Amino acid sequence: MKCISLMSGTSLDGIDGLLCDVTFENNNFKIKELDFVNIEYPKKLKEKLLKNINVLTSRVDEICELNFELANLATELVTIILQKSKLSSQQIDYIAMHGQTMYHIPPNNQFNQTPSTLQIADPCVVSTKTKIKVVNNFRSADIANGGQGAPLVPIADHFLFRDKNKLRIMVNIGGISNFSVLDPNLSYCFGYDVGPGNVLIDLIANQYLQLEFDPGGQNAAKGTLDEKVFKKIIEHDFFQQAAPKSTGRELFNLEFINQYFDLKSQKVVDILNTCTQVTAAVIATEALKFYNTKFQCELIICGGGAYNAFLVKQIEERLNNKFIVKTLEEIGFNAKSKECVAFAILGYLSINDIKINIKKTTGGIGAVVLGSISKNY
């Protein structure tokens, strides 16, 4: 089946679009990537998103607008892909669209809120304008089924990256860091959110250095670890929770940073260093829980964090040579399109009414079809 997969992550940097052929044979997926296009969020749109994912500054009318503004941008991206590939909408079997997460409330949260999740970019708008059916809303069914609703990428990782001779952990370092644990002894996927990825680093770089991110971790490398603050953060309740668990900007945000750092008295580079080392520490600590001397153990890094040399170095040092650390490119895959590939697979499962059981990843009870289908033409 021919698919256009659209992904917008917690980094809030734009929409990735992948044109691909999806084949499912003998319980395995084969993905042939045909084209990859990214549209960055315009500055005003990103500012509007940042404002409205914050419960202290959000406005319901602006969220309503954003739902359509993001759908229009997604439609623009689909149009670009169709024009580049010289394909018609009739030649595309489905669009898999994750949407932009605005808020995510997992089960058993500290405020006793109703478990729920909200991703926006209205699928009816995209389907109506492109004349292609859209699969979206991938997380709600799992939450309704008692699960965390996240992470979902381990489902695809299980099909694509498992190796009978290796214990592999796929760590996606986007805004949030999440694991896919691929154990040769296990026949199912296992994964969870381990903590912040780039989100705290990017927020500090943006607020105090007027940078979108810390390039290569250059600024963090100039700083010094604040060991007292580091220890306090690592003791946070989230890091003590057992999997399955999920998190997002609802927890790891500017308020979180202000809770631990005094921005008036501390150097920005020291704060960046400390937050970068927090990300490295939680990834390494969680990975070492799965270390197994019977297999070659690999930690495969993908997402924006793979390009932060200082962060990667800190992870490697904390793993103490027990894991071989590689990037996704080093095992022959395109890191930029990885999450699009994952949702192309989830879209295929949904289109074909295939139920999956992801209890070991999200805690959901029993098998369920993930995703809703919009066909508005």
XYZ file of C-alpha atoms in Angstrom, residues 161-167 183-185 295:
11
model
C 14.796 -3.772 14.314
C 14.656 -6.947 16.376
C 17.661 -9.242 16.018
C 17.780 -12.806 17.344
C 21.447 -12.392 18.299
C 21.376 -8.946 19.890
C 19.669 -7.154 22.730
C 15.043 -8.611 23.742
C 15.759 -11.776 21.683
C 14.126 -13.805 24.463
C 23.930 -11.069 24.075
